[in-house]
mmCIF file with all atom_site columns, C-alpha atoms in Angstrom:
data_model
loop_
_atom_site.group_PDB
_atom_site.id
_atom_site.type_symbol
_atom_site.label_atom_id
_atom_site.label_alt_id
_atom_site.label_comp_id
_atom_site.label_asym_id
_atom_site.label_entity_id
_atom_site.label_seq_id
_atom_site.pdbx_PDB_ins_code
_atom_site.Cartn_x
_atom_site.Cartn_y
_atom_site.Cartn_z
_atom_site.occupancy
_atom_site.B_iso_or_equiv
_atom_site.pdbx_formal_charge
_atom_site.auth_seq_id
_atom_site.auth_comp_id
_atom_site.auth_asym_id
_atom_site.auth_atom_id
_atom_site.pdbx_PDB_model_num
ATOM 1   C CA . UNK D 1 1   ? -58.828  5.173   -66.501 1.00 0.00 ? 1   UNK D CA 1
ATOM 2   C CA . UNK D 1 2   ? -61.165  5.675   -69.037 1.00 0.00 ? 2   UNK D CA 1
ATOM 3   C CA . UNK D 1 3   ? -61.314  2.078   -70.267 1.00 0.00 ? 3   UNK D CA 1
ATOM 4   C CA . UNK D 1 4   ? -61.831  0.657   -66.715 1.00 0.00 ? 4   UNK D CA 1
ATOM 5   C CA . UNK D 1 5   ? -64.791  3.254   -66.049 1.00 0.00 ? 5   UNK D CA 1
ATOM 6   C CA . UNK D 1 6   ? -66.238  2.214   -69.126 1.00 0.00 ? 6   UNK D CA 1
ATOM 7   C CA . UNK D 1 7   ? -65.938  -1.759  -68.968 1.00 0.00 ? 7   UNK D CA 1
ATOM 8   C CA . UNK D 1 8   ? -69.143  -1.198  -66.745 1.00 0.00 ? 8   UNK D CA 1
ATOM 9   C CA . UNK D 1 9   ? -71.341  0.319   -69.285 1.00 0.00 ? 9   UNK D CA 1
ATOM 10  C CA . UNK D 1 10  ? -70.248  -2.366  -71.541 1.00 0.00 ? 10  UNK D CA 1
ATOM 11  C CA . UNK D 1 11  ? -71.382  -4.774  -68.702 1.00 0.00 ? 11  UNK D CA 1
ATOM 12  C CA . UNK D 1 12  ? -74.484  -3.186  -69.038 1.00 0.00 ? 12  UNK D CA 1
ATOM 13  C CA . UNK D 1 13  ? -74.987  -3.258  -72.597 1.00 0.00 ? 13  UNK D CA 1
ATOM 14  C CA . UNK D 1 14  ? -74.594  -7.393  -72.760 1.00 0.00 ? 14  UNK D CA 1
ATOM 15  C CA . UNK D 1 15  ? -77.134  -7.298  -70.457 1.00 0.00 ? 15  UNK D CA 1
ATOM 16  C CA . UNK D 1 16  ? -79.296  -5.318  -71.898 1.00 0.00 ? 16  UNK D CA 1
ATOM 17  C CA . UNK D 1 17  ? -78.938  -7.388  -75.189 1.00 0.00 ? 17  UNK D CA 1
ATOM 18  C CA . UNK D 1 18  ? -79.434  -10.958 -73.398 1.00 0.00 ? 18  UNK D CA 1
ATOM 19  C CA . UNK D 1 19  ? -81.924  -10.162 -71.305 1.00 0.00 ? 19  UNK D CA 1
ATOM 20  C CA . UNK D 1 20  ? -85.823  -10.256 -73.197 1.00 0.00 ? 20  UNK D CA 1
ATOM 21  C CA . UNK D 1 21  ? -84.252  -13.746 -74.061 1.00 0.00 ? 21  UNK D CA 1
ATOM 22  C CA . UNK D 1 22  ? -83.993  -14.997 -70.755 1.00 0.00 ? 22  UNK D CA 1
ATOM 23  C CA . UNK D 1 23  ? -87.646  -15.852 -68.706 1.00 0.00 ? 23  UNK D CA 1
ATOM 24  C CA . UNK D 1 24  ? -89.148  -13.759 -65.789 1.00 0.00 ? 24  UNK D CA 1
ATOM 25  C CA . UNK D 1 25  ? -88.239  -15.224 -62.868 1.00 0.00 ? 25  UNK D CA 1
ATOM 26  C CA . UNK D 1 26  ? -90.895  -18.459 -61.363 1.00 0.00 ? 26  UNK D CA 1
ATOM 27  C CA . UNK D 1 27  ? -91.861  -16.289 -58.257 1.00 0.00 ? 27  UNK D CA 1
ATOM 28  C CA . UNK D 1 28  ? -92.743  -13.205 -59.676 1.00 0.00 ? 28  UNK D CA 1
ATOM 29  C CA . UNK D 1 29  ? -94.716  -14.834 -62.565 1.00 0.00 ? 29  UNK D CA 1
ATOM 30  C CA . UNK D 1 30  ? -96.856  -16.849 -59.830 1.00 0.00 ? 30  UNK D CA 1
ATOM 31  C CA . UNK D 1 31  ? -96.943  -14.277 -56.974 1.00 0.00 ? 31  UNK D CA 1
ATOM 32  C CA . UNK D 1 32  ? -97.234  -11.407 -58.800 1.00 0.00 ? 32  UNK D CA 1
ATOM 33  C CA . UNK D 1 33  ? -98.853  -11.959 -62.299 1.00 0.00 ? 33  UNK D CA 1
ATOM 34  C CA . UNK D 1 34  ? -100.973 -15.479 -61.331 1.00 0.00 ? 34  UNK D CA 1
ATOM 35  C CA . UNK D 1 35  ? -99.150  -17.137 -64.173 1.00 0.00 ? 35  UNK D CA 1
ATOM 36  C CA . UNK D 1 36  ? -99.483  -20.850 -63.350 1.00 0.00 ? 36  UNK D CA 1
ATOM 37  C CA . UNK D 1 37  ? -98.360  -22.190 -66.309 1.00 0.00 ? 37  UNK D CA 1
ATOM 38  C CA . UNK D 1 38  ? -95.751  -19.883 -66.765 1.00 0.00 ? 38  UNK D CA 1
ATOM 39  C CA . UNK D 1 39  ? -93.928  -20.148 -63.844 1.00 0.00 ? 39  UNK D CA 1
ATOM 40  C CA . UNK D 1 40  ? -93.647  -24.209 -64.432 1.00 0.00 ? 40  UNK D CA 1
ATOM 41  C CA . UNK D 1 41  ? -92.268  -23.193 -68.309 1.00 0.00 ? 41  UNK D CA 1
ATOM 42  C CA . UNK D 1 42  ? -89.875  -20.343 -66.725 1.00 0.00 ? 42  UNK D CA 1
ATOM 43  C CA . UNK D 1 43  ? -88.486  -23.432 -64.268 1.00 0.00 ? 43  UNK D CA 1
ATOM 44  C CA . UNK D 1 44  ? -88.168  -25.516 -66.922 1.00 0.00 ? 44  UNK D CA 1
ATOM 45  C CA . UNK D 1 45  ? -86.121  -23.032 -68.979 1.00 0.00 ? 45  UNK D CA 1
ATOM 46  C CA . UNK D 1 46  ? -83.854  -22.082 -66.120 1.00 0.00 ? 46  UNK D CA 1
ATOM 47  C CA . UNK D 1 47  ? -83.113  -25.440 -64.253 1.00 0.00 ? 47  UNK D CA 1
ATOM 48  C CA . UNK D 1 48  ? -83.844  -28.573 -67.271 1.00 0.00 ? 48  UNK D CA 1
ATOM 49  C CA . UNK D 1 49  ? -86.037  -30.988 -67.669 1.00 0.00 ? 49  UNK D CA 1
ATOM 50  C CA . UNK D 1 50  ? -87.149  -32.008 -64.330 1.00 0.00 ? 50  UNK D CA 1
ATOM 51  C CA . UNK D 1 51  ? -90.194  -31.962 -62.177 1.00 0.00 ? 51  UNK D CA 1
ATOM 52  C CA . UNK D 1 52  ? -90.100  -28.715 -60.464 1.00 0.00 ? 52  UNK D CA 1
ATOM 53  C CA . UNK D 1 53  ? -93.527  -29.848 -58.079 1.00 0.00 ? 53  UNK D CA 1
ATOM 54  C CA . UNK D 1 54  ? -91.779  -29.433 -54.516 1.00 0.00 ? 54  UNK D CA 1
ATOM 55  C CA . UNK D 1 55  ? -90.705  -25.747 -55.859 1.00 0.00 ? 55  UNK D CA 1
ATOM 56  C CA . UNK D 1 56  ? -94.019  -24.798 -57.194 1.00 0.00 ? 56  UNK D CA 1
ATOM 57  C CA . UNK D 1 57  ? -95.878  -25.930 -54.308 1.00 0.00 ? 57  UNK D CA 1
ATOM 58  C CA . UNK D 1 58  ? -93.818  -24.338 -51.996 1.00 0.00 ? 58  UNK D CA 1
ATOM 59  C CA . UNK D 1 59  ? -94.376  -20.835 -53.815 1.00 0.00 ? 59  UNK D CA 1
ATOM 60  C CA . UNK D 1 60  ? -98.012  -21.796 -54.257 1.00 0.00 ? 60  UNK D CA 1
ATOM 61  C CA . UNK D 1 61  ? -97.983  -21.719 -49.941 1.00 0.00 ? 61  UNK D CA 1
ATOM 62  C CA . UNK D 1 62  ? -96.135  -18.298 -50.255 1.00 0.00 ? 62  UNK D CA 1
ATOM 63  C CA . UNK D 1 63  ? -98.821  -16.597 -52.112 1.00 0.00 ? 63  UNK D CA 1
ATOM 64  C CA . UNK D 1 64  ? -101.244 -18.244 -49.899 1.00 0.00 ? 64  UNK D CA 1
ATOM 65  C CA . UNK D 1 65  ? -99.537  -17.052 -46.990 1.00 0.00 ? 65  UNK D CA 1
ATOM 66  C CA . UNK D 1 66  ? -99.190  -13.147 -49.020 1.00 0.00 ? 66  UNK D CA 1
ATOM 67  C CA . UNK D 1 67  ? -102.506 -13.496 -50.519 1.00 0.00 ? 67  UNK D CA 1
ATOM 68  C CA . UNK D 1 68  ? -103.816 -10.748 -48.614 1.00 0.00 ? 68  UNK D CA 1
ATOM 69  C CA . UNK D 1 69  ? -100.594 -8.371  -48.771 1.00 0.00 ? 69  UNK D CA 1
ATOM 70  C CA . UNK D 1 70  ? -100.819 -5.639  -51.346 1.00 0.00 ? 70  UNK D CA 1
ATOM 71  C CA . UNK D 1 71  ? -98.113  -5.292  -53.313 1.00 0.00 ? 71  UNK D CA 1
ATOM 72  C CA . UNK D 1 72  ? -96.402  -1.869  -53.622 1.00 0.00 ? 72  UNK D CA 1
ATOM 73  C CA . UNK D 1 73  ? -94.660  0.210   -56.235 1.00 0.00 ? 73  UNK D CA 1
ATOM 74  C CA . UNK D 1 74  ? -91.950  2.492   -55.569 1.00 0.00 ? 74  UNK D CA 1
ATOM 75  C CA . UNK D 1 75  ? -94.225  5.479   -55.681 1.00 0.00 ? 75  UNK D CA 1
ATOM 76  C CA . UNK D 1 76  ? -96.743  4.181   -53.332 1.00 0.00 ? 76  UNK D CA 1
ATOM 77  C CA . UNK D 1 77  ? -93.339  3.237   -50.827 1.00 0.00 ? 77  UNK D CA 1
ATOM 78  C CA . UNK D 1 78  ? -92.146  6.738   -51.143 1.00 0.00 ? 78  UNK D CA 1
ATOM 79  C CA . UNK D 1 79  ? -95.818  7.977   -50.042 1.00 0.00 ? 79  UNK D CA 1
ATOM 80  C CA . UNK D 1 80  ? -95.869  5.407   -46.694 1.00 0.00 ? 80  UNK D CA 1
ATOM 81  C CA . UNK D 1 81  ? -94.656  7.496   -43.851 1.00 0.00 ? 81  UNK D CA 1
ATOM 82  C CA . UNK D 1 82  ? -94.098  4.862   -42.103 1.00 0.00 ? 82  UNK D CA 1
ATOM 83  C CA . UNK D 1 83  ? -90.647  4.367   -44.305 1.00 0.00 ? 83  UNK D CA 1
ATOM 84  C CA . UNK D 1 84  ? -89.487  7.875   -43.853 1.00 0.00 ? 84  UNK D CA 1
ATOM 85  C CA . UNK D 1 85  ? -86.933  6.908   -41.023 1.00 0.00 ? 85  UNK D CA 1
ATOM 86  C CA . UNK D 1 86  ? -85.312  4.023   -43.059 1.00 0.00 ? 86  UNK D CA 1
ATOM 87  C CA . UNK D 1 87  ? -85.544  5.855   -46.448 1.00 0.00 ? 87  UNK D CA 1
ATOM 88  C CA . UNK D 1 88  ? -83.636  8.739   -44.429 1.00 0.00 ? 88  UNK D CA 1
ATOM 89  C CA . UNK D 1 89  ? -80.736  6.843   -43.063 1.00 0.00 ? 89  UNK D CA 1
ATOM 90  C CA . UNK D 1 90  ? -80.599  5.087   -46.544 1.00 0.00 ? 90  UNK D CA 1
ATOM 91  C CA . UNK D 1 91  ? -79.973  8.346   -48.355 1.00 0.00 ? 91  UNK D CA 1
ATOM 92  C CA . UNK D 1 92  ? -77.831  9.768   -45.769 1.00 0.00 ? 92  UNK D CA 1
ATOM 93  C CA . UNK D 1 93  ? -75.515  6.826   -45.720 1.00 0.00 ? 93  UNK D CA 1
ATOM 94  C CA . UNK D 1 94  ? -75.285  6.552   -49.792 1.00 0.00 ? 94  UNK D CA 1
ATOM 95  C CA . UNK D 1 95  ? -74.710  10.535  -49.882 1.00 0.00 ? 95  UNK D CA 1
ATOM 96  C CA . UNK D 1 96  ? -71.859  10.074  -47.478 1.00 0.00 ? 96  UNK D CA 1
ATOM 97  C CA . UNK D 1 97  ? -70.170  7.255   -49.230 1.00 0.00 ? 97  UNK D CA 1
ATOM 98  C CA . UNK D 1 98  ? -70.653  9.849   -52.227 1.00 0.00 ? 98  UNK D CA 1
ATOM 99  C CA . UNK D 1 99  ? -69.301  12.453  -51.064 1.00 0.00 ? 99  UNK D CA 1
ATOM 100 C CA . UNK D 1 100 ? -66.252  11.621  -48.448 1.00 0.00 ? 100 UNK D CA 1
ATOM 101 C CA . UNK D 1 101 ? -64.068  9.636   -51.135 1.00 0.00 ? 101 UNK D CA 1
ATOM 102 C CA . UNK D 1 102 ? -62.141  11.699  -53.131 1.00 0.00 ? 102 UNK D CA 1
ATOM 103 C CA . UNK D 1 103 ? -62.216  14.557  -50.117 1.00 0.00 ? 103 UNK D CA 1
ATOM 104 C CA . UNK D 1 104 ? -60.712  12.423  -47.527 1.00 0.00 ? 104 UNK D CA 1
ATOM 105 C CA . UNK D 1 105 ? -58.456  11.413  -50.189 1.00 0.00 ? 105 UNK D CA 1
ATOM 106 C CA . UNK D 1 106 ? -57.056  15.310  -50.998 1.00 0.00 ? 106 UNK D CA 1
ATOM 107 C CA . UNK D 1 107 ? -57.116  15.330  -47.082 1.00 0.00 ? 107 UNK D CA 1
ATOM 108 C CA . UNK D 1 108 ? -54.819  12.562  -46.668 1.00 0.00 ? 108 UNK D CA 1
ATOM 109 C CA . UNK D 1 109 ? -52.337  14.884  -48.801 1.00 0.00 ? 109 UNK D CA 1
ATOM 110 C CA . UNK D 1 110 ? -52.149  11.885  -51.603 1.00 0.00 ? 110 UNK D CA 1
ATOM 111 C CA . UNK D 1 111 ? -50.841  12.962  -54.729 1.00 0.00 ? 111 UNK D CA 1
ATOM 112 C CA . UNK D 1 112 ? -53.316  13.550  -57.467 1.00 0.00 ? 112 UNK D CA 1
ATOM 113 C CA . UNK D 1 113 ? -51.808  10.913  -59.943 1.00 0.00 ? 113 UNK D CA 1
ATOM 114 C CA . UNK D 1 114 ? -52.660  8.101   -57.912 1.00 0.00 ? 114 UNK D CA 1
ATOM 115 C CA . UNK D 1 115 ? -55.961  9.042   -56.650 1.00 0.00 ? 115 UNK D CA 1
ATOM 116 C CA . UNK D 1 116 ? -57.376  7.266   -59.166 1.00 0.00 ? 116 UNK D CA 1
ATOM 117 C CA . UNK D 1 117 ? -55.911  4.197   -58.446 1.00 0.00 ? 117 UNK D CA 1
ATOM 118 C CA . UNK D 1 118 ? -56.983  4.652   -54.391 1.00 0.00 ? 118 UNK D CA 1
ATOM 119 C CA . UNK D 1 119 ? -60.650  4.768   -55.500 1.00 0.00 ? 119 UNK D CA 1
ATOM 120 C CA . UNK D 1 120 ? -60.568  1.304   -57.993 1.00 0.00 ? 120 UNK D CA 1
ATOM 121 C CA . UNK D 1 121 ? -58.931  0.264   -54.571 1.00 0.00 ? 121 UNK D CA 1
ATOM 122 C CA . UNK D 1 122 ? -62.427  0.880   -53.162 1.00 0.00 ? 122 UNK D CA 1
ATOM 123 C CA . UNK D 1 123 ? -64.023  -0.311  -56.056 1.00 0.00 ? 123 UNK D CA 1
ATOM 124 C CA . UNK D 1 124 ? -62.015  -3.767  -54.966 1.00 0.00 ? 124 UNK D CA 1
ATOM 125 C CA . UNK D 1 125 ? -62.693  -3.318  -51.595 1.00 0.00 ? 125 UNK D CA 1
ATOM 126 C CA . UNK D 1 126 ? -66.824  -3.408  -52.423 1.00 0.00 ? 126 UNK D CA 1
ATOM 127 C CA . UNK D 1 127 ? -66.628  -6.636  -54.101 1.00 0.00 ? 127 UNK D CA 1
ATOM 128 C CA . UNK D 1 128 ? -64.259  -8.621  -51.843 1.00 0.00 ? 128 UNK D CA 1
ATOM 129 C CA . UNK D 1 129 ? -67.023  -7.157  -49.433 1.00 0.00 ? 129 UNK D CA 1
ATOM 130 C CA . UNK D 1 130 ? -69.802  -8.615  -51.299 1.00 0.00 ? 130 UNK D CA 1
ATOM 131 C CA . UNK D 1 131 ? -68.266  -11.992 -52.451 1.00 0.00 ? 131 UNK D CA 1
ATOM 132 C CA . UNK D 1 132 ? -67.387  -12.326 -47.553 1.00 0.00 ? 132 UNK D CA 1
ATOM 133 C CA . UNK D 1 133 ? -71.227  -11.385 -46.812 1.00 0.00 ? 133 UNK D CA 1
ATOM 134 C CA . UNK D 1 134 ? -73.113  -13.253 -48.928 1.00 0.00 ? 134 UNK D CA 1
ATOM 135 C CA . UNK D 1 135 ? -70.945  -16.028 -47.753 1.00 0.00 ? 135 UNK D CA 1
ATOM 136 C CA . UNK D 1 136 ? -72.021  -14.987 -43.749 1.00 0.00 ? 136 UNK D CA 1
ATOM 137 C CA . UNK D 1 137 ? -75.285  -13.683 -44.029 1.00 0.00 ? 137 UNK D CA 1
ATOM 138 C CA . UNK D 1 138 ? -77.274  -17.027 -43.464 1.00 0.00 ? 138 UNK D CA 1
ATOM 139 C CA . UNK D 1 139 ? -74.609  -17.780 -40.731 1.00 0.00 ? 139 UNK D CA 1
ATOM 140 C CA . UNK D 1 140 ? -74.715  -15.162 -38.560 1.00 0.00 ? 140 UNK D CA 1
ATOM 141 C CA . UNK D 1 141 ? -78.426  -13.792 -40.080 1.00 0.00 ? 141 UNK D CA 1
ATOM 142 C CA . UNK D 1 142 ? -79.276  -10.239 -41.328 1.00 0.00 ? 142 UNK D CA 1
ATOM 143 C CA . UNK D 1 143 ? -79.263  -8.381  -38.207 1.00 0.00 ? 143 UNK D CA 1
ATOM 144 C CA . UNK D 1 144 ? -76.052  -9.226  -36.670 1.00 0.00 ? 144 UNK D CA 1
ATOM 145 C CA . UNK D 1 145 ? -74.085  -8.647  -40.041 1.00 0.00 ? 145 UNK D CA 1
ATOM 146 C CA . UNK D 1 146 ? -75.898  -4.241  -39.612 1.00 0.00 ? 146 UNK D CA 1
ATOM 147 C CA . UNK D 1 147 ? -75.897  -3.769  -35.532 1.00 0.00 ? 147 UNK D CA 1
ATOM 148 C CA . UNK D 1 148 ? -71.720  -4.914  -36.209 1.00 0.00 ? 148 UNK D CA 1
ATOM 149 C CA . UNK D 1 149 ? -71.347  -3.435  -39.736 1.00 0.00 ? 149 UNK D CA 1
ATOM 150 C CA . UNK D 1 150 ? -72.571  -0.123  -38.162 1.00 0.00 ? 150 UNK D CA 1
ATOM 151 C CA . UNK D 1 151 ? -70.720  -0.794  -35.051 1.00 0.00 ? 151 UNK D CA 1
ATOM 152 C CA . UNK D 1 152 ? -67.547  -1.227  -36.799 1.00 0.00 ? 152 UNK D CA 1
ATOM 153 C CA . UNK D 1 153 ? -67.805  1.873   -39.328 1.00 0.00 ? 153 UNK D CA 1
ATOM 154 C CA . UNK D 1 154 ? -68.085  3.627   -36.271 1.00 0.00 ? 154 UNK D CA 1
ATOM 155 C CA . UNK D 1 155 ? -65.070  3.142   -34.543 1.00 0.00 ? 155 UNK D CA 1
ATOM 156 C CA . UNK D 1 156 ? -63.099  2.886   -38.673 1.00 0.00 ? 156 UNK D CA 1
ATOM 157 C CA . UNK D 1 157 ? -65.008  6.767   -38.564 1.00 0.00 ? 157 UNK D CA 1
ATOM 158 C CA . UNK D 1 158 ? -62.901  7.731   -35.273 1.00 0.00 ? 158 UNK D CA 1
ATOM 159 C CA . UNK D 1 159 ? -59.576  5.643   -35.747 1.00 0.00 ? 159 UNK D CA 1
ATOM 160 C CA . UNK D 1 160 ? -60.093  8.200   -39.892 1.00 0.00 ? 160 UNK D CA 1
ATOM 161 C CA . UNK D 1 161 ? -60.845  11.160  -38.526 1.00 0.00 ? 161 UNK D CA 1
ATOM 162 C CA . UNK D 1 162 ? -57.767  10.728  -36.041 1.00 0.00 ? 162 UNK D CA 1
ATOM 163 C CA . UNK D 1 163 ? -55.824  9.765   -38.137 1.00 0.00 ? 163 UNK D CA 1
ATOM 164 C CA . UNK D 1 164 ? -56.609  12.800  -40.312 1.00 0.00 ? 164 UNK D CA 1
ATOM 165 C CA . UNK D 1 165 ? -55.845  14.931  -37.594 1.00 0.00 ? 165 UNK D CA 1
ATOM 166 C CA . UNK D 1 166 ? -52.717  13.473  -36.973 1.00 0.00 ? 166 UNK D CA 1
ATOM 167 C CA . UNK D 1 167 ? -50.807  13.037  -40.948 1.00 0.00 ? 167 UNK D CA 1
ATOM 168 C CA . UNK D 1 168 ? -49.403  16.485  -41.216 1.00 0.00 ? 168 UNK D CA 1
ATOM 169 C CA . UNK D 1 169 ? -47.559  15.172  -38.329 1.00 0.00 ? 169 UNK D CA 1
ATOM 170 C CA . UNK D 1 170 ? -46.419  11.920  -39.275 1.00 0.00 ? 170 UNK D CA 1
ATOM 171 C CA . UNK D 1 171 ? -46.216  10.592  -43.116 1.00 0.00 ? 171 UNK D CA 1
ATOM 172 C CA . UNK D 1 172 ? -46.772  7.367   -42.579 1.00 0.00 ? 172 UNK D CA 1
ATOM 173 C CA . UNK D 1 173 ? -50.136  8.052   -41.165 1.00 0.00 ? 173 UNK D CA 1
ATOM 174 C CA . UNK D 1 174 ? -51.419  9.045   -44.872 1.00 0.00 ? 174 UNK D CA 1
ATOM 175 C CA . UNK D 1 175 ? -51.378  5.015   -45.571 1.00 0.00 ? 175 UNK D CA 1
ATOM 176 C CA . UNK D 1 176 ? -53.329  4.088   -43.089 1.00 0.00 ? 176 UNK D CA 1
ATOM 177 C CA . UNK D 1 177 ? -56.269  6.247   -44.054 1.00 0.00 ? 177 UNK D CA 1
ATOM 178 C CA . UNK D 1 178 ? -56.533  5.255   -46.925 1.00 0.00 ? 178 UNK D CA 1
ATOM 179 C CA . UNK D 1 179 ? -56.285  1.631   -45.543 1.00 0.00 ? 179 UNK D CA 1
ATOM 180 C CA . UNK D 1 180 ? -58.470  2.960   -43.104 1.00 0.00 ? 180 UNK D CA 1
ATOM 181 C CA . UNK D 1 181 ? -61.098  3.644   -45.439 1.00 0.00 ? 181 UNK D CA 1
ATOM 182 C CA . UNK D 1 182 ? -60.852  0.676   -47.410 1.00 0.00 ? 182 UNK D CA 1
ATOM 183 C CA . UNK D 1 183 ? -61.493  -0.519  -44.292 1.00 0.00 ? 183 UNK D CA 1
ATOM 184 C CA . UNK D 1 184 ? -65.020  1.504   -43.526 1.00 0.00 ? 184 UNK D CA 1
ATOM 185 C CA . UNK D 1 185 ? -65.986  0.458   -47.266 1.00 0.00 ? 185 UNK D CA 1
ATOM 186 C CA . UNK D 1 186 ? -65.432  -3.096  -46.791 1.00 0.00 ? 186 UNK D CA 1
ATOM 187 C CA . UNK D 1 187 ? -67.297  -2.455  -42.985 1.00 0.00 ? 187 UNK D CA 1
ATOM 188 C CA . UNK D 1 188 ? -70.735  -0.932  -45.018 1.00 0.00 ? 188 UNK D CA 1
ATOM 189 C CA . UNK D 1 189 ? -70.723  -4.116  -47.677 1.00 0.00 ? 189 UNK D CA 1
ATOM 190 C CA . UNK D 1 190 ? -71.030  -6.609  -45.073 1.00 0.00 ? 190 UNK D CA 1
ATOM 191 C CA . UNK D 1 191 ? -73.243  -4.523  -42.641 1.00 0.00 ? 191 UNK D CA 1
ATOM 192 C CA . UNK D 1 192 ? -75.854  -1.055  -43.850 1.00 0.00 ? 192 UNK D CA 1
#
């Protein structure tokens, strides 16, 4: 279990070591830094030799469209009152995801020894939802996925609460609880 947990740290360390050798993103160099030569150089470095004038022209059009728009840093966004409802919603969702897992597994009367494997299953569910979402987002659009995800999450939570209440009577519902948690994580990953 400790090896699995440290694996993400190993991947982060490898990324940290190799990241300085990669160029900056071409849109970042052009749109935020105003470095045209650096943008073209980064395009050639990332995509190989070729003519990228069309992509460069698209970025220039985007730059002219967003010319009057002020780019805000994280602190400026946090000070902006108009985004407080969205930030609060996001914070509540993230906190609820962080706090619900272990307690639900204990409430579901799962053996302590299998809870780490169920947690691993939740992580695999997150991976599945990311892969699935990235393949369907262009077809359905963000709005449908978010609304559908919230509705699906609400339905799953109702089923989970009912299943938790009845799990003392029917032992097989303990496994349904785990499946419903996996489905909740997948619905969260696809939508919100």
